[in-house]
Amino acid sequence: MKHVTPDSSIRILKVANCPSLSGKSTLTYHIGCNAQSDILLRVVDNTGRGFFSKEWVSLNTIFQAFDKKAVDKPIISLLLYPLFQGKSLNTPAFLLAVLKQEGLVSPLEDHPKHYERLDPDAFNSQMQQLIQSKVDLKTDDAKPAVTAKKSASKN
């Protein structure tokens, strides 16, 4: 279920860059949190020509999408397409690049376009420190309406 969340209710904890999965462009992304301390991610810039959505997506929602795949199947960007229905097809792959950069997924040796989920403890610990520090980064990017995915569980 989608619901609109005003930008002002999301604190930006981290602004970072990473290469796209193809390596042809550099992505800028934000990691934020809402009042319930749910972790949210979004891509905000691409040095290449690919279009994308700037929607915030809950990390819990991403993990729920991963949990829907068969245990013996790898993670691919296609798993994230339902989170961006009617949006650019680049967005799921760009989000997967962010997850790779943050150490939440890693490419499989024998299939570099297939990924495995990694233990999120180090990432979660870093985000909890940022949440507790009350950091709230301000950015100059144009801020469209924000859509956050509601999640049923916490990490």
Tab-separated table of C-alpha atoms in Angstrom:
chain	number	residue	atom	x	y	z
A	1	MET	CA	0.000	0.000	0.000
A	2	LYS	CA	1.359	3.400	-0.978
A	3	HIS	CA	1.018	6.554	1.016
A	4	VAL	CA	2.408	10.025	0.428
A	5	THR	CA	4.861	11.286	2.992
A	6	PRO	CA	5.959	14.926	3.041
A	7	ASP	CA	9.711	15.444	2.579
A	8	SER	CA	9.811	17.401	5.820
A	9	SER	CA	8.953	14.234	7.771
A	10	ILE	CA	12.057	12.418	6.458
A	11	ARG	CA	15.449	13.201	7.932
A	12	ILE	CA	18.322	12.681	5.515
A	13	LEU	CA	20.994	10.720	7.347
A	14	LYS	CA	23.468	10.211	4.533
A	15	VAL	CA	24.185	11.531	1.034
A	16	ALA	CA	26.562	9.390	-1.027
A	17	ASN	CA	27.598	8.350	-4.542
A	18	CYS	CA	28.103	4.995	-6.192
A	19	PRO	CA	28.608	3.610	-9.678
A	20	SER	CA	25.577	2.251	-11.509
A	21	LEU	CA	25.601	-1.530	-11.970
A	22	SER	CA	26.773	-1.052	-15.573
A	23	GLY	CA	29.541	1.294	-14.412
A	24	LYS	CA	28.501	3.802	-17.091
A	25	SER	CA	27.316	6.480	-14.678
A	26	THR	CA	27.548	7.669	-11.098
A	27	LEU	CA	24.468	7.772	-8.908
A	28	THR	CA	23.825	10.081	-5.970
A	29	TYR	CA	21.535	8.689	-3.305
A	30	HIS	CA	20.046	9.582	0.044
A	31	ILE	CA	19.457	7.404	3.062
A	32	GLY	CA	16.872	8.795	5.436
A	33	CYS	CA	14.550	7.887	8.252
A	34	ASN	CA	10.999	8.752	9.187
A	35	ALA	CA	9.561	9.509	12.626
A	36	GLN	CA	9.320	5.757	13.351
A	37	SER	CA	13.068	5.380	12.555
A	38	ASP	CA	12.334	3.268	9.455
A	39	ILE	CA	15.271	3.449	7.024
A	40	LEU	CA	14.391	4.852	3.585
A	41	LEU	CA	16.478	5.059	0.404
A	42	ARG	CA	16.184	6.994	-2.820
A	43	VAL	CA	18.287	7.815	-5.868
A	44	VAL	CA	18.412	11.558	-6.536
A	45	ASP	CA	20.890	12.005	-9.410
A	46	ASN	CA	22.469	10.122	-12.292
A	47	THR	CA	25.415	11.397	-14.342
A	48	GLY	CA	24.169	9.307	-17.272
A	49	ARG	CA	21.076	9.685	-19.394
A	50	GLY	CA	18.927	7.072	-17.671
A	51	PHE	CA	15.684	8.287	-16.151
A	52	PHE	CA	14.684	7.162	-12.667
A	53	SER	CA	12.218	7.806	-9.885
A	54	LYS	CA	13.203	9.859	-6.832
A	55	GLU	CA	10.713	8.020	-4.622
A	56	TRP	CA	11.734	7.046	-1.115
A	57	VAL	CA	11.523	3.295	-0.530
A	58	SER	CA	11.628	1.630	2.867
A	59	LEU	CA	14.485	-0.799	3.420
A	60	ASN	CA	11.957	-3.130	5.054
A	61	THR	CA	9.892	-3.095	1.852
A	62	ILE	CA	12.995	-3.933	-0.184
A	63	PHE	CA	13.786	-6.845	2.134
A	64	GLN	CA	10.171	-8.022	1.879
A	65	ALA	CA	10.545	-8.080	-1.919
A	66	PHE	CA	13.709	-10.154	-1.521
A	67	ASP	CA	11.893	-12.531	0.838
A	68	LYS	CA	9.293	-13.286	-1.863
A	69	LYS	CA	11.875	-14.957	-4.105
A	70	ALA	CA	12.625	-18.667	-3.899
A	71	VAL	CA	15.402	-19.450	-1.422
A	72	ASP	CA	17.594	-21.000	-4.135
A	73	LYS	CA	17.202	-18.044	-6.520
A	74	PRO	CA	19.556	-15.035	-6.634
A	75	ILE	CA	18.569	-11.411	-6.170
A	76	ILE	CA	18.126	-9.520	-9.453
A	77	SER	CA	16.808	-6.014	-10.080
A	78	LEU	CA	13.575	-7.514	-11.471
A	79	LEU	CA	12.563	-8.304	-7.866
A	80	LEU	CA	12.352	-4.546	-7.187
A	81	TYR	CA	10.168	-3.660	-10.217
A	82	PRO	CA	6.879	-4.006	-8.282
A	83	LEU	CA	8.054	-1.235	-5.940
A	84	PHE	CA	8.127	1.216	-8.846
A	85	GLN	CA	5.092	0.322	-10.955
A	86	GLY	CA	4.630	2.784	-13.774
A	87	LYS	CA	8.067	4.300	-13.189
A	88	SER	CA	11.353	4.149	-15.083
A	89	LEU	CA	12.785	0.679	-15.540
A	90	ASN	CA	16.199	2.030	-14.463
A	91	THR	CA	15.109	2.698	-10.893
A	92	PRO	CA	15.225	-0.916	-9.603
A	93	ALA	CA	18.740	-1.448	-11.002
A	94	PHE	CA	19.886	1.911	-9.612
A	95	LEU	CA	18.477	0.961	-6.200
A	96	LEU	CA	20.298	-2.370	-6.390
A	97	ALA	CA	23.533	-0.439	-7.060
A	98	VAL	CA	22.897	1.551	-3.854
A	99	LEU	CA	22.304	-1.661	-1.891
A	100	LYS	CA	25.575	-3.042	-3.285
A	101	GLN	CA	27.449	0.131	-2.292
A	102	GLU	CA	26.037	-0.035	1.235
A	103	GLY	CA	27.092	-3.681	1.660
A	104	LEU	CA	23.573	-5.088	1.735
A	105	VAL	CA	24.007	-7.253	-1.385
A	106	SER	CA	27.021	-8.701	-3.148
A	107	PRO	CA	27.399	-10.035	-6.708
A	108	LEU	CA	27.752	-13.782	-7.128
A	109	GLU	CA	31.164	-14.820	-8.439
A	110	ASP	CA	29.828	-16.984	-11.254
A	111	HIS	CA	26.989	-14.572	-12.236
A	112	PRO	CA	27.974	-10.911	-11.683
A	113	LYS	CA	24.425	-9.669	-12.486
A	114	HIS	CA	22.994	-11.894	-9.753
A	115	TYR	CA	23.299	-10.932	-6.096
A	116	GLU	CA	23.069	-12.444	-2.663
A	117	ARG	CA	21.751	-10.700	0.401
A	118	LEU	CA	24.343	-9.888	3.048
A	119	ASP	CA	23.960	-9.505	6.792
A	120	PRO	CA	22.569	-5.988	7.405
A	121	ASP	CA	23.882	-5.679	10.979
A	122	ALA	CA	26.825	-3.352	10.194
A	123	PHE	CA	24.618	-1.134	8.001
A	124	ASN	CA	21.839	-1.062	10.604
A	125	SER	CA	24.328	-0.174	13.338
A	126	GLN	CA	25.693	2.722	11.271
A	127	MET	CA	22.158	3.991	10.544
A	128	GLN	CA	21.135	3.729	14.214
A	129	GLN	CA	24.156	5.830	15.180
A	130	LEU	CA	23.136	8.463	12.623
A	131	ILE	CA	19.517	8.399	13.816
A	132	GLN	CA	20.582	8.828	17.435
A	133	SER	CA	22.969	11.644	16.495
A	134	LYS	CA	19.960	13.631	15.216
A	135	VAL	CA	21.786	14.338	11.918
A	136	ASP	CA	19.462	15.947	9.349
A	137	LEU	CA	21.311	16.779	6.147
A	138	LYS	CA	19.837	19.460	3.932
A	139	THR	CA	20.077	19.170	0.154
A	140	ASP	CA	19.383	21.502	-2.721
A	141	ASP	CA	17.789	18.934	-5.031
A	142	ALA	CA	14.299	19.507	-6.301
A	143	LYS	CA	12.023	17.592	-3.975
A	144	PRO	CA	9.054	15.982	-5.693
A	145	ALA	CA	6.174	14.386	-3.837
A	146	VAL	CA	7.600	11.498	-1.872
A	147	THR	CA	6.127	8.039	-1.790
A	148	ALA	CA	7.247	5.736	0.983
A	149	LYS	CA	6.326	2.103	1.071
A	150	LYS	CA	4.662	1.003	4.265
A	151	SER	CA	6.340	-1.965	5.866
A	152	ALA	CA	4.995	-4.465	8.298
A	153	SER	CA	8.245	-5.383	9.992
A	154	LYS	CA	11.372	-3.756	11.309
A	155	ASN	CA	14.938	-4.922	10.734
